[in-house]
Short mmCIF file of C-alpha atoms in Angstrom, two decimals:
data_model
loop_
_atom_site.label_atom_id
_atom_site.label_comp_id
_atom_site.label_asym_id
_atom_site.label_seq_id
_atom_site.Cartn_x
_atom_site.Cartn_y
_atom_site.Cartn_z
CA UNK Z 1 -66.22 16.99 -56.10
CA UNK Z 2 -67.93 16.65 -52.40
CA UNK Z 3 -69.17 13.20 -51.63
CA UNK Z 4 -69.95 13.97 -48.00
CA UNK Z 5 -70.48 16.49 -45.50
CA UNK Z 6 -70.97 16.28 -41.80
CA UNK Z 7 -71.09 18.34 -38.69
CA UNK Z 8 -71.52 17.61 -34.97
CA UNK Z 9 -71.29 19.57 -31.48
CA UNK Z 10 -70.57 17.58 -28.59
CA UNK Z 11 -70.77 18.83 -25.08
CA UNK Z 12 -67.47 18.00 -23.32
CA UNK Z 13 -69.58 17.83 -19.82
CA UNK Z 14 -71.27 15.12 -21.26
CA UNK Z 15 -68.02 13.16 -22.22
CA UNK Z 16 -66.65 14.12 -18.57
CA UNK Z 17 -69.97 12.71 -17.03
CA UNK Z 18 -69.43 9.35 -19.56
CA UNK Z 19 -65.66 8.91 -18.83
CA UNK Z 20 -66.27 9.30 -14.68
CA UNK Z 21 -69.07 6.46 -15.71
CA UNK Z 22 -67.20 4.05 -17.73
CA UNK Z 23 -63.71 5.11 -17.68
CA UNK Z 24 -61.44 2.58 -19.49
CA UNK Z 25 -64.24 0.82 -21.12
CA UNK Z 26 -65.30 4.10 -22.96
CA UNK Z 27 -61.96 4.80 -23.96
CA UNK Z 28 -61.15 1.43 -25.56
CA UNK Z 29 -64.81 1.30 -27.43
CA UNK Z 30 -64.51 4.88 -28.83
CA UNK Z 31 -60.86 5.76 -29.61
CA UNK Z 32 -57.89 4.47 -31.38
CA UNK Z 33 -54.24 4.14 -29.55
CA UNK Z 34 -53.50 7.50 -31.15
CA UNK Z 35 -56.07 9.34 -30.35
CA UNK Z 36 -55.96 7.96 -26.91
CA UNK Z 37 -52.02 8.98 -26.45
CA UNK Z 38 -52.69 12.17 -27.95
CA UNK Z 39 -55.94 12.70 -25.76
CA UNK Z 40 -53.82 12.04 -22.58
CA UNK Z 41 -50.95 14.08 -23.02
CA UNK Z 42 -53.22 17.49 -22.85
CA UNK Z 43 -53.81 19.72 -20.24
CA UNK Z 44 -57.18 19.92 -21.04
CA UNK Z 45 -57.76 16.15 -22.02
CA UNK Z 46 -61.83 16.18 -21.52
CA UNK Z 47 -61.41 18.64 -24.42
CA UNK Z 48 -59.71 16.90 -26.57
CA UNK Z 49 -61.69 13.82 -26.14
CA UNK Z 50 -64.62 15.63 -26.90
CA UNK Z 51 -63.27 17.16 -29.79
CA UNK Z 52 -62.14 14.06 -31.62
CA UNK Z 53 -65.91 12.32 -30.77
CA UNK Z 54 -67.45 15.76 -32.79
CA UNK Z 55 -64.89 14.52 -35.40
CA UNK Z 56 -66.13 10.83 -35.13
CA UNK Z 57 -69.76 11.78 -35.43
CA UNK Z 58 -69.15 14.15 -38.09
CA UNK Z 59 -67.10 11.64 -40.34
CA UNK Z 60 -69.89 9.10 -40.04
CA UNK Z 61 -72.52 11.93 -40.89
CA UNK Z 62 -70.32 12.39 -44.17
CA UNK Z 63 -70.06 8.49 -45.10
CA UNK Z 64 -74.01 8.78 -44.99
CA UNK Z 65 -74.30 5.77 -42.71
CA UNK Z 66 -73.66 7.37 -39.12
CA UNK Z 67 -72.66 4.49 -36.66
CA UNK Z 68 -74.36 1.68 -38.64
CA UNK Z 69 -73.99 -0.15 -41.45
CA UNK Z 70 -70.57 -1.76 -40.01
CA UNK Z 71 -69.23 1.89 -39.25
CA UNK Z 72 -67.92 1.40 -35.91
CA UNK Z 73 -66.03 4.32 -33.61
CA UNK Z 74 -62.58 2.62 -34.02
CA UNK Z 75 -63.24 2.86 -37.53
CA UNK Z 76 -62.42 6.31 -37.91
CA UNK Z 77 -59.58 8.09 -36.13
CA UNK Z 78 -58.34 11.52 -35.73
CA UNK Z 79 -54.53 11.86 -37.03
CA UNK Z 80 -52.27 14.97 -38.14
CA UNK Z 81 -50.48 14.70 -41.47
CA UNK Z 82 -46.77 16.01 -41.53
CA UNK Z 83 -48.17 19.21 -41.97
CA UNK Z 84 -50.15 19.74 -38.38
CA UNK Z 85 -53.38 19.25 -40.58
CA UNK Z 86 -55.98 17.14 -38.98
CA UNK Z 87 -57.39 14.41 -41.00
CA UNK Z 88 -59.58 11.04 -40.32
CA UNK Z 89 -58.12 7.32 -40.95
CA UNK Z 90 -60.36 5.12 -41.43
CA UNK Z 91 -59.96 1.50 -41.26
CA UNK Z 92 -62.93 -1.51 -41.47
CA UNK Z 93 -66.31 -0.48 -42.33
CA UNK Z 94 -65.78 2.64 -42.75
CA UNK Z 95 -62.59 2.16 -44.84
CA UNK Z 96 -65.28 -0.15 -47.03
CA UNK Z 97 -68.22 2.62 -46.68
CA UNK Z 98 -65.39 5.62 -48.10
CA UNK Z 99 -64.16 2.88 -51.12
CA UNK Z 100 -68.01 2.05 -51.97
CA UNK Z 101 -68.77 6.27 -52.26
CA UNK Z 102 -65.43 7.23 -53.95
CA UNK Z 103 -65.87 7.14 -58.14
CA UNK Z 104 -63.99 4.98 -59.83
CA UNK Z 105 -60.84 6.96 -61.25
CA UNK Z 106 -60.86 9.56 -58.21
CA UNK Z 107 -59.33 8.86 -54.62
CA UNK Z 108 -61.00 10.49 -51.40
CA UNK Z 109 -59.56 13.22 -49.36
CA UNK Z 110 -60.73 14.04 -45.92
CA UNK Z 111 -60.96 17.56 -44.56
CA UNK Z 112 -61.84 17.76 -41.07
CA UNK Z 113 -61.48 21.42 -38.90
CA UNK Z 114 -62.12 20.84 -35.08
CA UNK Z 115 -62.42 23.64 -32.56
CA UNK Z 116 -63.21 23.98 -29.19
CA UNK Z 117 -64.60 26.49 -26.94
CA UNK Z 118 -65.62 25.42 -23.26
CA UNK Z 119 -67.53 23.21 -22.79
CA UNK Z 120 -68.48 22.57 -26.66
CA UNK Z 121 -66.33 20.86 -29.04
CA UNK Z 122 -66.97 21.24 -32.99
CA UNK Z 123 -66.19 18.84 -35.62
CA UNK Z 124 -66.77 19.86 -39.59
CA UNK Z 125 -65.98 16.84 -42.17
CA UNK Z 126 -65.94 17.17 -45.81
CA UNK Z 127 -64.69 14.24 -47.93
CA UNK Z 128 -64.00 14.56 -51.54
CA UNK Z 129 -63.08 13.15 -54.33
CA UNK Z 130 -60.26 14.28 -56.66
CA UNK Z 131 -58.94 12.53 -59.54
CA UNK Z 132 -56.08 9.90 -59.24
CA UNK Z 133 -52.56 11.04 -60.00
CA UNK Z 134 -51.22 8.90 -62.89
CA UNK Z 135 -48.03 7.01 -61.86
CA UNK Z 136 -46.00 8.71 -64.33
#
């Protein structure tokens, strides 16, 4: 069952103009290590940025709080499972905020697609919840 859906576009001029402002300090409020390694190994790093701050937005749009409620940016970060597939992690608040909307006997699962397509970067998030595997 879907517990949450969210969406955002993000301009990646507006993330250029923002990292030419603030630089480091942007990067170490918004973005995890790994998104930040990841992020700087592209050609096209602006991009990429801008893509995982869609993702960001769009993850806090699906725990229905947005960046409140002791969801904070580092709370959510962009990783690939084994697979290549993009997912979110999400630690602190928003770890608490996904626990606090998951039923009790189901676990969450986090779809995320992000695209890009100069300058705008896309973010979809839908988290669900599917029932718990039994250990045996």
């Amino acid at each position: 069952m879907i517990i949450g859906i969210g969406s955002d576009i993000t301009d990646a001029r507006r993330v250029a103009e923002v990292l030419e402002r603030h630089g480091e300090r942007f990067l170490d409020r918004v973005f995890t290590p790994i998104e930040r390694a990841k992020s700087d190994r592209r050609a096209r790093r602006v991009e990429s940025y801008a893509k995982r701050f869609a993702a960001k937005e769009a993850c806090a749009k699906a725990l229905g709080t947005g960046l409140a409620q002791g969801v904070f940016w580092k709370d959510m970060g962009v990783v690939n499972l084994p697979s290549g597939r993009p997912t979110m992690a999400l630690t602190g608040g928003a770890k608490a905020r996904l626990d606090a909307i998951t039923p009790e006997g189901f676990e969450a699962r986090i779809d995320l697609t992000i695209t890009d397509d100069g300058p705008l970067a896309q973010a979809f998030v839908i988290i669900s919840a599917v029932p718990k595997k039994d250990g045996g």
